[in-house]
Coordinates of C-alpha atoms and ligand atoms in Angstrom, one line a residue:
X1 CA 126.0 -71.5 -74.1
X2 CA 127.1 -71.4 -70.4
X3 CA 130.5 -73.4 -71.6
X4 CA 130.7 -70.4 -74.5
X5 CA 130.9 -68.2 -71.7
X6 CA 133.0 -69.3 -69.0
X7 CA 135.9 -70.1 -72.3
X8 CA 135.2 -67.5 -74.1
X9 CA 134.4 -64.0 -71.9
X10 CA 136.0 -61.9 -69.5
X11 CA 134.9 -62.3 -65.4
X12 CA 133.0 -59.6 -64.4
X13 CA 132.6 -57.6 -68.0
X14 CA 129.1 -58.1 -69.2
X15 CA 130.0 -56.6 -72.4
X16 CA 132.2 -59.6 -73.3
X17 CA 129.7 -61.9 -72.1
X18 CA 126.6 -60.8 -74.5
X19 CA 129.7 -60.8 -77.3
X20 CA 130.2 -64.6 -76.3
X21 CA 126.2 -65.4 -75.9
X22 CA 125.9 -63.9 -79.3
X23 CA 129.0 -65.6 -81.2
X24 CA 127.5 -68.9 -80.0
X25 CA 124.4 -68.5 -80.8
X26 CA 125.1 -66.9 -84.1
X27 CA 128.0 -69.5 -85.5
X28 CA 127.0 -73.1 -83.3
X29 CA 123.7 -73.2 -81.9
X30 CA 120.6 -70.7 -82.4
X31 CA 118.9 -69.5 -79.2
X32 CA 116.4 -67.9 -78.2
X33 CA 117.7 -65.0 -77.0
X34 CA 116.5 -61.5 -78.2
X35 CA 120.2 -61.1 -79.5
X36 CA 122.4 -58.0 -80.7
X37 CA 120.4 -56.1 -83.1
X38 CA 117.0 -55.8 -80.9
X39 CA 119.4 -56.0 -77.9
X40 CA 120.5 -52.6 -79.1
X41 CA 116.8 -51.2 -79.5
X42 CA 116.5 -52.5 -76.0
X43 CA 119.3 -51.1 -74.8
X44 CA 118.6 -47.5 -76.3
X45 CA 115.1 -47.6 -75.0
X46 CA 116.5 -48.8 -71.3
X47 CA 119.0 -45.8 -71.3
X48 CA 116.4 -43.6 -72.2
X49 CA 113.9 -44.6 -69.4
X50 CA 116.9 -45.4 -66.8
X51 CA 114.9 -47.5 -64.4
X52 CA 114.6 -47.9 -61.0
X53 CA 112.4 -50.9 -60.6
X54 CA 112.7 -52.9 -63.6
X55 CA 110.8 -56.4 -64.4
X56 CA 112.1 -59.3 -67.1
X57 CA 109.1 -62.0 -67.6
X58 CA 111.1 -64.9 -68.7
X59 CA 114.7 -65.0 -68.0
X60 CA 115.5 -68.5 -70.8
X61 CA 119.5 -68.3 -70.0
X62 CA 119.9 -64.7 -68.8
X63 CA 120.8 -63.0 -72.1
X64 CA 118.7 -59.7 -71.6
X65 CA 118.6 -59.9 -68.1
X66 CA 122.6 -59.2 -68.7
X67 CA 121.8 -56.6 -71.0
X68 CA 119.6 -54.6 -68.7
X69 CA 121.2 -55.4 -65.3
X70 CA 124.5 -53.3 -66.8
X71 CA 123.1 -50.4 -67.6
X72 CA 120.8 -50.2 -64.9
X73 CA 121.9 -47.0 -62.1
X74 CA 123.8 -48.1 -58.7
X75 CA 120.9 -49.0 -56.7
X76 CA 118.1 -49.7 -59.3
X77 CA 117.1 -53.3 -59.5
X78 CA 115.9 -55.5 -61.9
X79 CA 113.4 -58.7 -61.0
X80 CA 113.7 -61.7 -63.4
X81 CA 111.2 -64.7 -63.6
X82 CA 111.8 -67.7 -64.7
X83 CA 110.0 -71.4 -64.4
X84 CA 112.1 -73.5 -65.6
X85 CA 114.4 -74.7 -62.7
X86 CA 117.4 -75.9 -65.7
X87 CA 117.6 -72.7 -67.3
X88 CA 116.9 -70.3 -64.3
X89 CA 120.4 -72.4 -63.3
X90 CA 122.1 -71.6 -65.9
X91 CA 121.0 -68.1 -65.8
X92 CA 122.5 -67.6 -62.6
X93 CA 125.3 -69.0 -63.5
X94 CA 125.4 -66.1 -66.6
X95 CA 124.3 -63.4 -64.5
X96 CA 127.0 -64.1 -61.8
X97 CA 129.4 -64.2 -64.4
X98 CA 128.7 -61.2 -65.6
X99 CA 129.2 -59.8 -61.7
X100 CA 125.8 -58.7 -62.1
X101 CA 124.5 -60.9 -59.1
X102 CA 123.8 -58.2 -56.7
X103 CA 121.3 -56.2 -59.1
X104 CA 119.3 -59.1 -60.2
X105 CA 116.9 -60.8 -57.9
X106 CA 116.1 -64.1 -60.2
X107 CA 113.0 -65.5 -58.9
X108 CA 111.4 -69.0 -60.1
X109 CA 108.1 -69.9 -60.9
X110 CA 104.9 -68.8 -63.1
X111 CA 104.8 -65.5 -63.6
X112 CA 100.6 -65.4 -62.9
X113 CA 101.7 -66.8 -59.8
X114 CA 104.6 -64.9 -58.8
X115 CA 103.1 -61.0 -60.0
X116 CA 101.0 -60.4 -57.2
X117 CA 103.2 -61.7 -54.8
X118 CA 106.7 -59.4 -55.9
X119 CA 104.8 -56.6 -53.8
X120 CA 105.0 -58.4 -50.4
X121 CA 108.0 -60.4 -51.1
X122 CA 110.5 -58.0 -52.3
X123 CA 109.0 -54.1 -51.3
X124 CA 108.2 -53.2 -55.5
X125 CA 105.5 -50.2 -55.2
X126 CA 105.7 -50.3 -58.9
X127 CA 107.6 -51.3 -61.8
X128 CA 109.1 -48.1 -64.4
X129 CA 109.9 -51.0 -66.9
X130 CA 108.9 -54.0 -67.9
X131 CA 110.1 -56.3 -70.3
X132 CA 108.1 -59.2 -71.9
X133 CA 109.5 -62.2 -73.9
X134 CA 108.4 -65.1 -71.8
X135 CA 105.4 -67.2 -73.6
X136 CA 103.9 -65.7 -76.2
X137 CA 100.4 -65.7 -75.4
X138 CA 100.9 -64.5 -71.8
X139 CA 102.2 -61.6 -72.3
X140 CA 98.4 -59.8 -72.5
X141 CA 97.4 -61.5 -69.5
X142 CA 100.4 -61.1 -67.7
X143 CA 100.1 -57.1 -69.0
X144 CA 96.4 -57.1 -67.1
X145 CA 97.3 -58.8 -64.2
X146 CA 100.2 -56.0 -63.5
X147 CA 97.4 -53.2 -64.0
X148 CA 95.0 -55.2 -61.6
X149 CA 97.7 -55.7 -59.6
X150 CA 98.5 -51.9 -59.5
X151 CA 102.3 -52.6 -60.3
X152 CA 102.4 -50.2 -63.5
X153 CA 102.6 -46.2 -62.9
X154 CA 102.2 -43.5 -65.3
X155 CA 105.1 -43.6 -67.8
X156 CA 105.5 -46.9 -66.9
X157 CA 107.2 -48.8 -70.5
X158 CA 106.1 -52.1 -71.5
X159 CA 109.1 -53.9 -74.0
X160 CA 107.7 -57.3 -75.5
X161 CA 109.8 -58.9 -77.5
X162 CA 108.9 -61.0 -80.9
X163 CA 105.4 -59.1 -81.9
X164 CA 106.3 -60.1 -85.1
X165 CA 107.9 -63.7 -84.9
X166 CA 106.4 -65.6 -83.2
X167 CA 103.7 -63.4 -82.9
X168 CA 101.7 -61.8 -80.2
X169 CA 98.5 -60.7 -82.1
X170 CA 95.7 -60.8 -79.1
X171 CA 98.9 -58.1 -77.0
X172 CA 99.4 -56.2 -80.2
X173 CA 95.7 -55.5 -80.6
X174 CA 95.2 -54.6 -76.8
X175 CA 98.0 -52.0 -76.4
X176 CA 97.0 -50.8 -79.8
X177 CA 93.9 -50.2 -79.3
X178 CA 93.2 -49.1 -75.5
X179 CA 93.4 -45.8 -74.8
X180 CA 95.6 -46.4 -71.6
X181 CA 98.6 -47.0 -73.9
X182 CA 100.8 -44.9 -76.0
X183 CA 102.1 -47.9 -78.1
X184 CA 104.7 -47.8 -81.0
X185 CA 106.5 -50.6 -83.0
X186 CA 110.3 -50.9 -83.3
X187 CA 111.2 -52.6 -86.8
X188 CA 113.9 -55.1 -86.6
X189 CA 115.2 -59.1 -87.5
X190 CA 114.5 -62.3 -85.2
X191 CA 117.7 -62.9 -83.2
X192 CA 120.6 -64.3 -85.7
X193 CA 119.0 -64.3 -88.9
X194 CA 117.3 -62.1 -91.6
X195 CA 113.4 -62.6 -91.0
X196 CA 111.6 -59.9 -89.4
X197 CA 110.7 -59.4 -85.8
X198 CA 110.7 -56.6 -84.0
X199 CA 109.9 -55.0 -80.5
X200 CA 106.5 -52.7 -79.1
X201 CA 107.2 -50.3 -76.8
X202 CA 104.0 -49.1 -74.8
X203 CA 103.9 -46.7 -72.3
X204 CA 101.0 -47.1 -69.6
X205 CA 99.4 -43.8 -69.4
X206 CA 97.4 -44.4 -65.6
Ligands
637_1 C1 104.3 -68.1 -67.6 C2 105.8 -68.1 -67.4 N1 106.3 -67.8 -66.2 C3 107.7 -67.9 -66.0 N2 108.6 -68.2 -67.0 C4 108.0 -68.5 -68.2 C5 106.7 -68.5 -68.5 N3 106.4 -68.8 -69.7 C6 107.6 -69.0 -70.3 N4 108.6 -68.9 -69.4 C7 110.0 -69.0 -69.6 O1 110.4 -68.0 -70.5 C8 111.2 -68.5 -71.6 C9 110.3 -68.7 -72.8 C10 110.3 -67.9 -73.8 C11 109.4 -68.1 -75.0 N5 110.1 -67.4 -76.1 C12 109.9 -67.9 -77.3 O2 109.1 -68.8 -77.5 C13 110.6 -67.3 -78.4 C14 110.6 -68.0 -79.6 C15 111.4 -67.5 -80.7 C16 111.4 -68.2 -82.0 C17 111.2 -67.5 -83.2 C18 111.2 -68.2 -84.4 C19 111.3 -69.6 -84.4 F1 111.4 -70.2 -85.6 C20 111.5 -70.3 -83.2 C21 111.5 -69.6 -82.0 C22 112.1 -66.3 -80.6 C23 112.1 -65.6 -79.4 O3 112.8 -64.5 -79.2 C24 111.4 -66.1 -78.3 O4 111.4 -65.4 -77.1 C25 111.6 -69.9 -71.1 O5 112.8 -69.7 -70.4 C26 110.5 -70.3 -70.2 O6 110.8 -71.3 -69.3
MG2 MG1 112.2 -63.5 -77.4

């Protein structure tokens, strides 16, 4: 994927590297990434919300973290986590190609570990959105942990990728379901083919 990019996109244009991330991954080598057409559901809800403080859990090769770093506002700043040493690598790699670098702050290690520290360690009062597509059955405890944690605000919007495929059932239910959420379910295909997945967006209501 990295190779993909440095042969096949343009320095410094993000644009031509999700093109090149995406003809990879659709014509050589399938990847998890959450790819172009929930890439443009996540790029319509971004716009709409137009963070300041922004949040990726799981960062794989630094597809979406591309995605949302370009159309964040000069000065807003997105956070990334990652725990897997080789592809936070790579992902820096990506994300400096991009020229994206100095509004991403990639930082690796578990997110349970890492949540209650971003506070002290890089100034966040809260988070106005967060995007989840790390794994699957952390993103409800990883959603908790950020209330406890008091990093979520009122009109704060969850993203969480793959409700559908793989499946986040226990999440689904809990943002559903609890009153603190206004929760709603963008329709849509699993990156590169024609199943179904789709993303929930849920705002945090305090
Ligand atoms: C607690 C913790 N802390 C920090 N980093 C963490 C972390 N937990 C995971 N990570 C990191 O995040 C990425 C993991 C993403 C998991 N995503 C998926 O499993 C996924 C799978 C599919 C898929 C669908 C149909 C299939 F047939 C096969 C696969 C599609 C997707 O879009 C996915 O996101 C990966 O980079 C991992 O290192
Ligand atoms: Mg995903």
């Amino acid at each position: 994927m990295l190779k993909a990019v440095q042969k096949n996109a343009t320095k410094g244009d993000p644009q031509s590297v999700i093109s090149a991330i995406d003809h990879y991954c659709r014509n050589k080598e399938w990847a998890m990434n959450v790819g172009d057409d929930k890439g443009l559901i996540l790029d319509s809800v971004l716009t709409e919300v137009n963070p300041s403080a922004a949040l990726e859990l799981g960062t794989y090769c630094g597809y979406s973290t591309v995605r949302i770093a370009r159309l964040l506002s000069p000065g807003s700043k997105l956070i990334t986590v990652e725990f897997n040493p080789a592809f936070a690598a790579v992902a820096r790699q990506i994300i400096a190609y991009a020229g994206l670098q100095d509004k991403v702050t990639l930082v690796e290690g578990p997110s349970g570990d890492l949540i209650p520290k971003l506070r002290e360690r890089f100034g966040v009062k809260s988070f106005d959105f967060v995007f989840l597509d790390h794994w699957k059955d952390r993103y409800l405890l990883d959603t908790k942990l950020l209330e406890d944690c008091g990093l979520l605000q009122k009109g704060t919007v969850l993203l969480a990728d793959n409700v559908i495929c793989p499946g986040t059932p226990e999440y689904l239910k809990y943002v559903r379901s609890s009153p603190r959420y206004e929760s709603r379910y963008y329709k849509s295909n699993l990156e590169y083919t024609k199943l179904e997945d789709g993303l929930e967006k849920s705002v945090f209501l305090g």
